[in-house]
Amino acid sequence: MTSTLPVVGARRWLVLVVVLVCFLPAAMDVTILTITIPTLAHELHATAPEVLWTVDVYSLLMVGLVLVSGPLGDRVGHQRLLLAGLAVFSVASALCAMAPGPPALIGARAFLAVGASMIIPATLALIRQTFGDGRDHAVAIGAWSAVAAGSSALGPVVGGFLLQHFWWGSIFLVNLPIVALALPAVALLLHNRIESERQPWEATSPLLSIVGFLGCAYAIIAFTHEGVGVLEVAVPAVLGLTALALFVRRQQRAPHPMLDLSLFRLPGLRAGVVASVLPVLVMVGFELQLVQYLQFVKGLSAEGAALYLIPMPVAATVAGPVGGTVLSRVGRTRLDVPAGLLFAATGYVLVSSGTVVPLGLALIGFGQGLVQMVASNLIMSTAPSAQAGAAAGIESVSYEAGAGLGIAVFGTATAVAYRSFLPPGTSTSPLDAGSSAATAQAFTEAFHTTTWLAAALTLATVFLATPKPTAVPASPGEPE
């Protein structure tokens, strides 16, 4: 087997740049569609559920797919997996751009998720293989986290500028030149190293995961739409919850699980997962509602909404490297995650109250970037080196589960609140918000309500994602 010793010298930083370039389009595509909702509804005649599924299917499918691709990378090599992922991602991007209608676009987005599910865990595992567990690993993870958090916030900004000057398919074609640069760089600069300890993989576990998350998300999304019967909500919900329960049971009993739940016995990894899932859930869900509010109610163009959002990606991109540098010098403290969450919670409060909104957006971005950096470092540095692929799978599952559920949960919460604020006899579709003074006021109230919900969930995460201090027994002879 090939050695897995870390790369030394300046070359490791060049490897990092290549890995981050590969990661950028896959991360940005989680949120780039959020700003296109009015355009998709108009040009493709998409209904509200079709729009939500077009945005959400990408993240929800990746939750199950990374369970295959993470361990697969340990078996065939993460460089080879990354090359395959980039190839699939480029073909899927072209198919998305050429989609003639909502069903075709949803299917192409699902294919896009296949490519991204290879790219994301491969980038994390390659960073672990390249930097080992030393001080530079924290800096590298900080850079990866900056791209993760920054890309999520940057997606709508890039989408807005492209929509203003080109047709909607350009938001997918922008991936092609990035992939064209990344493919030869990966082939020439990265070596394919296979782990000496490889875990077998199978199809049942990821299938259960995909069915579970899709079923639950379908039930959440369908719950708010008119004409939906009880069975249309209950059956997918029961199917989804049953599949998730069977998935967990299978992982607990399998000799070689796809998602190694034993890793969750590590307090640092548990804290990292919580700090990854919930803040991403909140930020992605909030961002989806914010761009709808700006376009439907405030009447901003796609480019105008993009300019409005800029403080978020700028602050998120700065937070990752800053946090990584501090972490590499002083080590991790129990205050890093709470500090980032408090920054974000303060930002949500400022946005909801309408006070200094640009500062609020910057605080949300900076807090999310800081938390994402710490969470990624905890997950990847806590797991054994031979399970880098499995740890990368857990990190990817955490991020994508948060993003996918955030779109479903916050989309549903906003729809429920919007209906409650509407006068009787008014159209209840959020796509009609802004068509009259009454609908604009109702959506404004709904947006403020869900933003307060975002602040509350972020504050709750402070208690859930902060590891409890371990009691140190007193030495013999010392007073207790």
Tab-separated table of C-alpha atoms in Angstrom:
chain	number	residue	atom	x	y	z
A	1	MET	CA	0.000	0.000	0.000
A	2	THR	CA	1.040	3.580	-0.581
A	3	SER	CA	2.293	5.564	2.382
A	4	THR	CA	-0.029	8.114	3.933
A	5	LEU	CA	2.637	10.315	5.489
A	6	PRO	CA	1.807	14.044	5.314
A	7	VAL	CA	3.238	16.150	2.496
A	8	VAL	CA	6.089	18.412	3.609
A	9	GLY	CA	7.340	21.774	2.388
A	10	ALA	CA	5.678	24.505	0.385
A	11	ARG	CA	4.059	21.993	-1.964
A	12	ARG	CA	1.388	21.229	0.624
A	13	TRP	CA	0.023	24.771	0.313
A	14	LEU	CA	-0.222	24.435	-3.454
A	15	VAL	CA	-2.150	21.202	-2.909
A	16	LEU	CA	-4.461	23.101	-0.561
A	17	VAL	CA	-5.181	25.765	-3.195
A	18	VAL	CA	-6.054	23.092	-5.762
A	19	VAL	CA	-8.327	21.283	-3.306
A	20	LEU	CA	-10.143	24.507	-2.409
A	21	VAL	CA	-10.688	25.387	-6.077
A	22	CYS	CA	-12.298	21.948	-6.543
A	23	PHE	CA	-14.484	22.454	-3.477
A	24	LEU	CA	-15.692	25.959	-4.419
A	25	PRO	CA	-18.352	25.158	-7.076
A	26	ALA	CA	-19.726	22.158	-5.158
A	27	ALA	CA	-20.179	24.272	-2.025
A	28	MET	CA	-21.594	27.271	-3.875
A	29	ASP	CA	-24.255	25.191	-5.640
A	30	VAL	CA	-25.932	24.505	-2.281
A	31	THR	CA	-27.339	28.045	-2.249
A	32	ILE	CA	-26.793	29.569	-5.708
A	33	LEU	CA	-30.370	28.735	-6.756
A	34	THR	CA	-32.010	30.600	-3.874
A	35	ILE	CA	-31.928	33.922	-5.698
A	36	THR	CA	-33.383	32.431	-8.897
A	37	ILE	CA	-36.754	31.523	-7.363
A	38	PRO	CA	-38.745	34.328	-9.059
A	39	THR	CA	-36.988	33.628	-12.376
A	40	LEU	CA	-37.584	29.870	-12.236
A	41	ALA	CA	-41.213	30.358	-11.279
A	42	HIS	CA	-41.729	32.712	-14.236
A	43	GLU	CA	-39.603	31.227	-17.030
A	44	LEU	CA	-40.077	27.517	-16.271
A	45	HIS	CA	-43.629	27.921	-14.916
A	46	ALA	CA	-42.552	26.148	-11.742
A	47	THR	CA	-44.904	25.763	-8.795
A	48	ALA	CA	-43.819	26.545	-5.227
A	49	PRO	CA	-43.151	22.852	-4.381
A	50	GLU	CA	-41.178	22.399	-7.621
A	51	VAL	CA	-39.042	25.421	-6.791
A	52	LEU	CA	-38.291	24.113	-3.297
A	53	TRP	CA	-37.388	20.662	-4.627
A	54	THR	CA	-35.131	22.162	-7.279
A	55	VAL	CA	-33.199	23.971	-4.540
A	56	ASP	CA	-33.314	21.191	-1.938
A	57	VAL	CA	-32.756	17.928	-3.845
A	58	TYR	CA	-29.036	18.690	-4.218
A	59	SER	CA	-28.340	18.719	-0.474
A	60	LEU	CA	-30.778	15.985	0.503
A	61	LEU	CA	-29.369	13.436	-1.949
A	62	MET	CA	-25.809	14.173	-0.893
A	63	VAL	CA	-26.637	13.150	2.681
A	64	GLY	CA	-26.850	9.537	1.526
A	65	LEU	CA	-24.372	9.653	-1.332
A	66	VAL	CA	-21.408	10.813	0.763
A	67	LEU	CA	-21.833	7.686	2.873
A	68	VAL	CA	-20.724	5.779	-0.217
A	69	SER	CA	-18.137	8.201	-1.552
A	70	GLY	CA	-16.266	8.784	1.728
A	71	PRO	CA	-15.314	5.132	2.358
A	72	LEU	CA	-14.951	4.598	-1.400
A	73	GLY	CA	-12.210	7.211	-1.395
A	74	ASP	CA	-10.353	5.233	1.273
A	75	ARG	CA	-10.463	2.198	-1.039
A	76	VAL	CA	-9.643	3.687	-4.465
A	77	GLY	CA	-7.792	6.838	-3.405
A	78	HIS	CA	-9.195	10.315	-2.842
A	79	GLN	CA	-7.390	11.870	-5.809
A	80	ARG	CA	-9.042	9.383	-8.160
A	81	LEU	CA	-12.409	9.977	-6.491
A	82	LEU	CA	-11.965	13.737	-6.861
A	83	LEU	CA	-11.217	13.430	-10.588
A	84	ALA	CA	-14.329	11.312	-11.120
A	85	GLY	CA	-16.432	13.745	-9.108
A	86	LEU	CA	-15.250	16.737	-11.137
A	87	ALA	CA	-16.074	14.954	-14.388
A	88	VAL	CA	-19.601	14.061	-13.261
A	89	PHE	CA	-20.111	17.560	-11.847
A	90	SER	CA	-19.224	19.234	-15.140
A	91	VAL	CA	-21.588	17.039	-17.194
A	92	ALA	CA	-24.406	17.560	-14.690
A	93	SER	CA	-23.866	21.342	-14.741
A	94	ALA	CA	-24.354	21.384	-18.494
A	95	LEU	CA	-27.523	19.264	-18.179
A	96	CYS	CA	-28.911	21.673	-15.553
A	97	ALA	CA	-28.306	24.648	-17.842
A	98	MET	CA	-30.159	22.949	-20.721
A	99	ALA	CA	-33.127	21.656	-18.667
A	100	PRO	CA	-36.412	22.432	-20.506
A	101	GLY	CA	-38.625	22.350	-17.420
A	102	PRO	CA	-38.808	21.801	-13.643
A	103	PRO	CA	-38.789	17.948	-13.683
A	104	ALA	CA	-35.713	17.857	-15.920
A	105	LEU	CA	-33.973	20.480	-13.774
A	106	ILE	CA	-34.711	18.544	-10.580
A	107	GLY	CA	-33.300	15.383	-12.189
A	108	ALA	CA	-30.171	17.198	-13.390
A	109	ARG	CA	-29.675	18.711	-9.925
A	110	ALA	CA	-29.858	15.186	-8.512
A	111	PHE	CA	-27.096	14.118	-10.935
A	112	LEU	CA	-25.124	17.199	-9.869
A	113	ALA	CA	-25.351	15.919	-6.299
A	114	VAL	CA	-23.648	12.677	-7.389
A	115	GLY	CA	-20.585	14.614	-8.533
A	116	ALA	CA	-20.550	16.896	-5.500
A	117	SER	CA	-20.829	13.917	-3.149
A	118	MET	CA	-17.498	12.695	-4.522
A	119	ILE	CA	-15.825	16.106	-4.432
A	120	ILE	CA	-16.633	17.291	-0.902
A	121	PRO	CA	-15.424	14.319	1.219
A	122	ALA	CA	-12.421	13.867	-1.096
A	123	THR	CA	-11.269	17.436	-0.434
A	124	LEU	CA	-11.475	16.977	3.325
A	125	ALA	CA	-9.673	13.651	3.253
A	126	LEU	CA	-6.921	15.050	0.999
A	127	ILE	CA	-6.347	17.888	3.461
A	128	ARG	CA	-6.015	15.351	6.272
A	129	GLN	CA	-3.589	13.227	4.224
A	130	THR	CA	-1.560	16.271	3.189
A	131	PHE	CA	-1.267	18.071	6.534
A	132	GLY	CA	-1.560	15.259	9.076
A	133	ASP	CA	-2.517	16.423	12.564
A	134	GLY	CA	-0.014	19.245	13.072
A	135	ARG	CA	-0.547	22.958	13.577
A	136	ASP	CA	-0.863	23.587	9.853
A	137	HIS	CA	-3.846	21.237	9.729
A	138	ALA	CA	-5.913	23.778	11.674
A	139	VAL	CA	-4.930	26.518	9.227
A	140	ALA	CA	-5.837	24.299	6.255
A	141	ILE	CA	-9.192	23.365	7.779
A	142	GLY	CA	-9.742	27.063	8.478
A	143	ALA	CA	-9.267	27.773	4.775
A	144	TRP	CA	-11.615	24.901	3.830
A	145	SER	CA	-14.209	26.200	6.289
A	146	ALA	CA	-13.850	29.707	4.878
A	147	VAL	CA	-14.724	28.341	1.447
A	148	ALA	CA	-17.614	26.302	2.913
A	149	ALA	CA	-19.174	29.173	4.823
A	150	GLY	CA	-18.209	31.824	2.293
A	151	SER	CA	-19.543	29.821	-0.653
A	152	SER	CA	-22.889	29.236	1.033
A	153	ALA	CA	-23.259	32.970	1.548
A	154	LEU	CA	-21.661	33.780	-1.817
A	155	GLY	CA	-23.951	31.524	-3.874
A	156	PRO	CA	-26.898	33.952	-4.062
A	157	VAL	CA	-24.519	36.861	-4.714
A	158	VAL	CA	-22.940	35.157	-7.736
A	159	GLY	CA	-26.353	33.954	-8.895
A	160	GLY	CA	-27.754	37.467	-8.701
A	161	PHE	CA	-25.011	39.004	-10.847
A	162	LEU	CA	-25.286	36.231	-13.444
A	163	LEU	CA	-29.084	36.505	-13.655
A	164	GLN	CA	-28.875	40.242	-14.189
A	165	HIS	CA	-26.665	39.878	-17.268
A	166	PHE	CA	-27.324	36.358	-18.622
A	167	TRP	CA	-30.078	33.741	-18.687
A	168	TRP	CA	-30.774	31.505	-15.702
A	169	GLY	CA	-28.731	28.577	-17.081
A	170	SER	CA	-25.542	30.619	-16.664
A	171	ILE	CA	-25.532	29.906	-12.929
A	172	PHE	CA	-24.651	26.309	-13.807
A	173	LEU	CA	-22.332	26.960	-16.733
A	174	VAL	CA	-20.111	29.072	-14.471
A	175	ASN	CA	-18.949	25.758	-12.976
A	176	LEU	CA	-17.378	24.583	-16.237
A	177	PRO	CA	-14.322	26.885	-16.431
A	178	ILE	CA	-13.544	26.168	-12.761
A	179	VAL	CA	-13.653	22.424	-13.381
A	180	ALA	CA	-11.590	22.846	-16.547
A	181	LEU	CA	-8.829	24.454	-14.467
A	182	ALA	CA	-9.141	21.985	-11.602
A	183	LEU	CA	-8.964	18.710	-13.544
A	184	PRO	CA	-5.372	19.023	-14.876
A	185	ALA	CA	-4.188	20.515	-11.577
A	186	VAL	CA	-5.555	17.532	-9.639
A	187	ALA	CA	-4.061	15.059	-12.104
A	188	LEU	CA	-0.601	16.658	-12.005
A	189	LEU	CA	-0.176	17.865	-8.421
A	190	LEU	CA	-2.093	15.388	-6.255
A	191	HIS	CA	-0.979	11.813	-5.699
A	192	ASN	CA	-3.442	8.955	-5.321
A	193	ARG	CA	-2.761	7.378	-1.934
A	194	ILE	CA	-4.831	4.463	-0.709
A	195	GLU	CA	-5.361	3.875	2.978
A	196	SER	CA	-3.829	0.654	4.314
A	197	GLU	CA	-6.953	0.050	6.437
A	198	ARG	CA	-9.950	0.084	4.127
A	199	GLN	CA	-13.588	-0.377	5.064
A	200	PRO	CA	-16.011	-2.320	2.819
A	201	TRP	CA	-19.057	-0.500	1.524
A	202	GLU	CA	-22.551	-1.459	0.392
A	203	ALA	CA	-25.645	0.128	-1.135
A	204	THR	CA	-28.368	-0.509	1.476
A	205	SER	CA	-27.199	2.039	4.047
A	206	PRO	CA	-26.995	5.062	1.737
A	207	LEU	CA	-30.310	4.066	0.147
A	208	LEU	CA	-31.975	4.055	3.572
A	209	SER	CA	-30.419	7.432	4.330
A	210	ILE	CA	-31.613	8.968	1.068
A	211	VAL	CA	-35.150	7.580	1.468
A	212	GLY	CA	-35.221	8.773	5.076
A	213	PHE	CA	-34.207	12.359	4.422
A	214	LEU	CA	-36.237	12.687	1.212
A	215	GLY	CA	-39.350	11.270	2.907
A	216	CYS	CA	-39.081	13.620	5.889
A	217	ALA	CA	-38.333	16.620	3.682
A	218	TYR	CA	-41.264	15.806	1.381
A	219	ALA	CA	-43.609	15.660	4.362
A	220	ILE	CA	-42.313	18.977	5.713
A	221	ILE	CA	-42.623	20.735	2.344
A	222	ALA	CA	-46.036	19.235	1.450
A	223	PHE	CA	-47.479	20.102	4.862
A	224	THR	CA	-47.980	23.777	3.983
A	225	HIS	CA	-49.429	23.512	0.478
A	226	GLU	CA	-53.106	23.725	-0.354
A	227	GLY	CA	-54.966	20.639	-1.535
A	228	VAL	CA	-52.567	18.229	0.162
A	229	GLY	CA	-54.317	15.406	2.007
A	230	VAL	CA	-53.315	13.875	5.310
A	231	LEU	CA	-52.032	10.705	3.669
A	232	GLU	CA	-49.751	12.679	1.322
A	233	VAL	CA	-47.990	14.056	4.386
A	234	ALA	CA	-48.251	11.068	6.722
A	235	VAL	CA	-47.056	8.326	4.359
A	236	PRO	CA	-43.762	10.011	3.352
A	237	ALA	CA	-43.179	11.026	6.983
A	238	VAL	CA	-43.646	7.474	8.284
A	239	LEU	CA	-41.580	6.053	5.422
A	240	GLY	CA	-38.801	8.561	6.039
A	241	LEU	CA	-38.670	8.070	9.805
A	242	THR	CA	-38.768	4.278	9.410
A	243	ALA	CA	-35.916	4.368	6.889
A	244	LEU	CA	-33.818	6.560	9.209
A	245	ALA	CA	-34.478	4.222	12.144
A	246	LEU	CA	-33.460	1.200	10.051
A	247	PHE	CA	-30.373	3.086	8.900
A	248	VAL	CA	-29.249	3.783	12.472
A	249	ARG	CA	-29.943	0.187	13.506
A	250	ARG	CA	-27.972	-1.134	10.534
A	251	GLN	CA	-24.992	1.067	11.366
A	252	GLN	CA	-25.018	-0.114	14.973
A	253	ARG	CA	-25.037	-3.806	14.014
A	254	ALA	CA	-22.893	-3.886	10.867
A	255	PRO	CA	-19.276	-5.054	11.334
A	256	HIS	CA	-18.162	-2.348	8.885
A	257	PRO	CA	-20.774	0.466	9.002
A	258	MET	CA	-20.974	3.128	6.299
A	259	LEU	CA	-21.414	5.794	8.978
A	260	ASP	CA	-19.305	4.729	11.923
A	261	LEU	CA	-21.527	5.702	14.849
A	262	SER	CA	-18.797	4.606	17.268
A	263	LEU	CA	-16.976	7.806	16.324
A	264	PHE	CA	-19.788	9.692	18.044
A	265	ARG	CA	-18.458	8.407	21.356
A	266	LEU	CA	-15.709	10.986	20.941
A	267	PRO	CA	-16.948	14.182	22.667
A	268	GLY	CA	-15.079	16.440	20.272
A	269	LEU	CA	-16.619	14.825	17.213
A	270	ARG	CA	-20.120	14.988	18.708
A	271	ALA	CA	-19.703	18.670	19.437
A	272	GLY	CA	-18.345	19.230	15.932
A	273	VAL	CA	-21.361	17.556	14.310
A	274	VAL	CA	-23.865	19.623	16.299
A	275	ALA	CA	-21.890	22.799	15.562
A	276	SER	CA	-21.941	21.891	11.869
A	277	VAL	CA	-25.585	20.832	11.433
A	278	LEU	CA	-27.621	23.430	13.312
A	279	PRO	CA	-25.852	26.670	12.299
A	280	VAL	CA	-25.833	25.587	8.629
A	281	LEU	CA	-29.523	24.658	8.888
A	282	VAL	CA	-30.308	28.111	10.254
A	283	MET	CA	-28.134	30.162	7.882
A	284	VAL	CA	-29.166	28.409	4.646
A	285	GLY	CA	-32.840	28.516	5.631
A	286	PHE	CA	-32.596	32.182	6.627
A	287	GLU	CA	-30.782	33.126	3.425
A	288	LEU	CA	-33.501	31.521	1.292
A	289	GLN	CA	-36.172	33.605	3.026
A	290	LEU	CA	-34.068	36.766	2.896
A	291	VAL	CA	-33.611	36.696	-0.883
A	292	GLN	CA	-37.352	36.102	-1.359
A	293	TYR	CA	-38.114	39.022	0.955
A	294	LEU	CA	-35.726	41.309	-0.940
A	295	GLN	CA	-37.144	40.379	-4.351
A	296	PHE	CA	-40.861	39.831	-3.651
A	297	VAL	CA	-41.432	42.547	-1.042
A	298	LYS	CA	-38.654	45.102	-1.530
A	299	GLY	CA	-38.789	44.739	-5.306
A	300	LEU	CA	-35.024	44.439	-5.729
A	301	SER	CA	-33.589	42.965	-8.889
A	302	ALA	CA	-31.428	39.839	-8.701
A	303	GLU	CA	-28.324	42.030	-8.849
A	304	GLY	CA	-29.694	44.420	-6.225
A	305	ALA	CA	-30.401	41.530	-3.864
A	306	ALA	CA	-26.912	40.167	-4.526
A	307	LEU	CA	-25.321	43.495	-3.551
A	308	TYR	CA	-27.437	43.566	-0.395
A	309	LEU	CA	-26.072	40.169	0.661
A	310	ILE	CA	-22.362	40.923	0.154
A	311	PRO	CA	-21.492	41.498	3.876
A	312	MET	CA	-22.281	37.834	4.626
A	313	PRO	CA	-19.823	36.081	2.281
A	314	VAL	CA	-17.088	38.657	2.925
A	315	ALA	CA	-17.299	38.184	6.695
A	316	ALA	CA	-17.635	34.394	6.420
A	317	THR	CA	-14.559	34.170	4.202
A	318	VAL	CA	-12.498	36.243	6.643
A	319	ALA	CA	-13.615	34.257	9.701
A	320	GLY	CA	-12.254	30.875	8.596
A	321	PRO	CA	-8.573	31.802	8.117
A	322	VAL	CA	-8.604	34.092	11.157
A	323	GLY	CA	-10.053	31.348	13.338
A	324	GLY	CA	-7.705	28.726	11.873
A	325	THR	CA	-4.647	30.887	12.535
A	326	VAL	CA	-5.688	31.550	16.126
A	327	LEU	CA	-6.461	27.865	16.652
A	328	SER	CA	-3.037	26.818	15.337
A	329	ARG	CA	-1.274	29.193	17.750
A	330	VAL	CA	-3.232	29.002	20.988
A	331	GLY	CA	-5.146	25.734	20.582
A	332	ARG	CA	-8.852	25.223	20.961
A	333	THR	CA	-10.763	26.811	23.846
A	334	ARG	CA	-14.300	26.156	25.070
A	335	LEU	CA	-15.277	29.678	23.991
A	336	ASP	CA	-14.680	29.452	20.244
A	337	VAL	CA	-17.999	27.849	19.256
A	338	PRO	CA	-20.123	29.939	21.691
A	339	ALA	CA	-18.393	33.111	20.489
A	340	GLY	CA	-19.203	32.377	16.846
A	341	LEU	CA	-22.799	31.455	17.668
A	342	LEU	CA	-23.298	34.622	19.709
A	343	PHE	CA	-21.979	36.712	16.803
A	344	ALA	CA	-24.498	35.028	14.497
A	345	ALA	CA	-27.401	35.284	16.956
A	346	THR	CA	-26.740	39.008	17.406
A	347	GLY	CA	-26.788	39.384	13.639
A	348	TYR	CA	-30.173	37.662	13.326
A	349	VAL	CA	-31.599	39.958	16.014
A	350	LEU	CA	-30.317	43.051	14.189
A	351	VAL	CA	-31.793	41.875	10.876
A	352	SER	CA	-35.141	40.979	12.422
A	353	SER	CA	-35.446	44.325	14.174
A	354	GLY	CA	-34.429	46.205	11.029
A	355	THR	CA	-31.516	47.829	12.879
A	356	VAL	CA	-28.147	48.188	11.134
A	357	VAL	CA	-28.983	45.307	8.765
A	358	PRO	CA	-25.592	45.282	6.920
A	359	LEU	CA	-23.811	44.885	10.268
A	360	GLY	CA	-26.244	42.112	11.183
A	361	LEU	CA	-25.495	40.249	7.959
A	362	ALA	CA	-21.754	40.639	8.546
A	363	LEU	CA	-22.091	39.235	12.070
A	364	ILE	CA	-24.079	36.256	10.755
A	365	GLY	CA	-21.415	35.546	8.157
A	366	PHE	CA	-18.495	35.945	10.554
A	367	GLY	CA	-20.120	33.817	13.247
A	368	GLN	CA	-21.028	31.069	10.776
A	369	GLY	CA	-17.530	31.086	9.294
A	370	LEU	CA	-15.919	30.783	12.715
A	371	VAL	CA	-18.223	27.979	13.878
A	372	GLN	CA	-17.813	26.054	10.602
A	373	MET	CA	-14.032	26.208	10.921
A	374	VAL	CA	-14.031	24.891	14.488
A	375	ALA	CA	-16.623	22.211	13.714
A	376	SER	CA	-14.713	20.922	10.677
A	377	ASN	CA	-11.445	20.864	12.616
A	378	LEU	CA	-13.057	18.968	15.497
A	379	ILE	CA	-14.536	16.300	13.222
A	380	MET	CA	-11.455	15.769	11.068
A	381	SER	CA	-8.812	15.961	13.812
A	382	THR	CA	-10.667	13.789	16.331
A	383	ALA	CA	-11.075	10.754	14.061
A	384	PRO	CA	-8.151	8.334	13.515
A	385	SER	CA	-6.118	8.958	10.350
A	386	ALA	CA	-7.140	5.618	8.804
A	387	GLN	CA	-10.766	6.778	9.004
A	388	ALA	CA	-10.192	10.124	7.289
A	389	GLY	CA	-12.704	9.177	4.595
A	390	ALA	CA	-15.312	8.157	7.171
A	391	ALA	CA	-14.743	11.385	9.117
A	392	ALA	CA	-15.013	13.383	5.890
A	393	GLY	CA	-18.286	11.558	5.219
A	394	ILE	CA	-19.604	12.553	8.656
A	395	GLU	CA	-18.593	16.177	8.065
A	396	SER	CA	-20.240	16.167	4.640
A	397	VAL	CA	-23.397	14.488	5.961
A	398	SER	CA	-23.581	17.073	8.739
A	399	TYR	CA	-23.205	20.012	6.368
A	400	GLU	CA	-25.602	18.713	3.706
A	401	ALA	CA	-28.205	17.523	6.219
A	402	GLY	CA	-28.194	20.969	7.774
A	403	ALA	CA	-28.513	22.709	4.405
A	404	GLY	CA	-31.233	20.393	3.101
A	405	LEU	CA	-33.330	20.463	6.257
A	406	GLY	CA	-32.820	24.217	6.626
A	407	ILE	CA	-34.444	24.885	3.262
A	408	ALA	CA	-37.360	22.571	4.084
A	409	VAL	CA	-37.865	23.713	7.695
A	410	PHE	CA	-37.530	27.456	7.139
A	411	GLY	CA	-39.491	27.315	3.893
A	412	THR	CA	-42.309	25.585	5.773
A	413	ALA	CA	-42.101	27.927	8.787
A	414	THR	CA	-42.274	30.980	6.541
A	415	ALA	CA	-45.221	29.553	4.576
A	416	VAL	CA	-47.145	28.811	7.799
A	417	ALA	CA	-46.429	32.270	9.231
A	418	TYR	CA	-47.285	33.922	5.894
A	419	ARG	CA	-50.684	32.231	5.814
A	420	SER	CA	-51.436	33.285	9.390
A	421	PHE	CA	-50.770	36.958	8.581
A	422	LEU	CA	-52.789	37.035	5.338
A	423	PRO	CA	-56.325	38.463	5.234
A	424	PRO	CA	-59.022	35.892	4.318
A	425	GLY	CA	-59.473	35.146	0.615
A	426	THR	CA	-55.896	36.047	-0.381
A	427	SER	CA	-53.615	33.706	-2.339
A	428	THR	CA	-51.492	31.743	0.116
A	429	SER	CA	-48.597	30.985	-2.249
A	430	PRO	CA	-45.383	32.744	-1.149
A	431	LEU	CA	-44.622	33.226	-4.867
A	432	ASP	CA	-47.461	35.810	-4.893
A	433	ALA	CA	-45.971	37.818	-2.024
A	434	GLY	CA	-45.615	41.459	-2.998
A	435	SER	CA	-48.494	41.375	-5.500
A	436	SER	CA	-50.455	43.630	-3.143
A	437	ALA	CA	-49.898	45.668	0.001
A	438	ALA	CA	-51.556	42.947	2.093
A	439	THR	CA	-49.361	40.137	0.780
A	440	ALA	CA	-46.220	42.272	1.129
A	441	GLN	CA	-47.046	43.075	4.751
A	442	ALA	CA	-47.849	39.421	5.486
A	443	PHE	CA	-44.547	38.210	4.025
A	444	THR	CA	-42.652	40.913	5.935
A	445	GLU	CA	-44.171	39.721	9.207
A	446	ALA	CA	-43.467	36.104	8.282
A	447	PHE	CA	-39.821	36.907	7.440
A	448	HIS	CA	-39.316	38.704	10.760
A	449	THR	CA	-40.885	35.764	12.603
A	450	THR	CA	-38.571	33.199	11.016
A	451	THR	CA	-35.559	35.459	11.611
A	452	TRP	CA	-36.366	35.516	15.325
A	453	LEU	CA	-36.640	31.723	15.070
A	454	ALA	CA	-33.139	31.700	13.548
A	455	ALA	CA	-31.806	33.715	16.490
A	456	ALA	CA	-33.460	31.371	19.015
A	457	LEU	CA	-32.121	28.201	17.353
A	458	THR	CA	-28.626	29.695	17.183
A	459	LEU	CA	-28.679	30.516	20.895
A	460	ALA	CA	-29.925	27.003	21.687
A	461	THR	CA	-26.954	25.599	19.770
A	462	VAL	CA	-24.596	27.323	22.219
A	463	PHE	CA	-25.666	24.837	24.887
A	464	LEU	CA	-25.849	21.822	22.589
A	465	ALA	CA	-22.491	22.271	20.825
A	466	THR	CA	-20.300	23.209	23.793
A	467	PRO	CA	-18.655	20.125	25.363
A	468	LYS	CA	-19.078	19.909	29.094
A	469	PRO	CA	-15.825	20.270	31.036
A	470	THR	CA	-14.390	16.985	32.209
A	471	ALA	CA	-13.992	16.790	35.946
A	472	VAL	CA	-10.407	16.191	37.006
A	473	PRO	CA	-10.131	14.089	40.172
A	474	ALA	CA	-8.131	15.592	42.979
A	475	SER	CA	-4.662	14.191	43.595
A	476	PRO	CA	-4.084	12.229	46.774
A	477	GLY	CA	-3.470	14.511	49.666
A	478	GLU	CA	-5.093	17.524	48.009
A	479	PRO	CA	-8.176	19.001	49.633
A	480	GLU	CA	-11.399	18.431	47.667
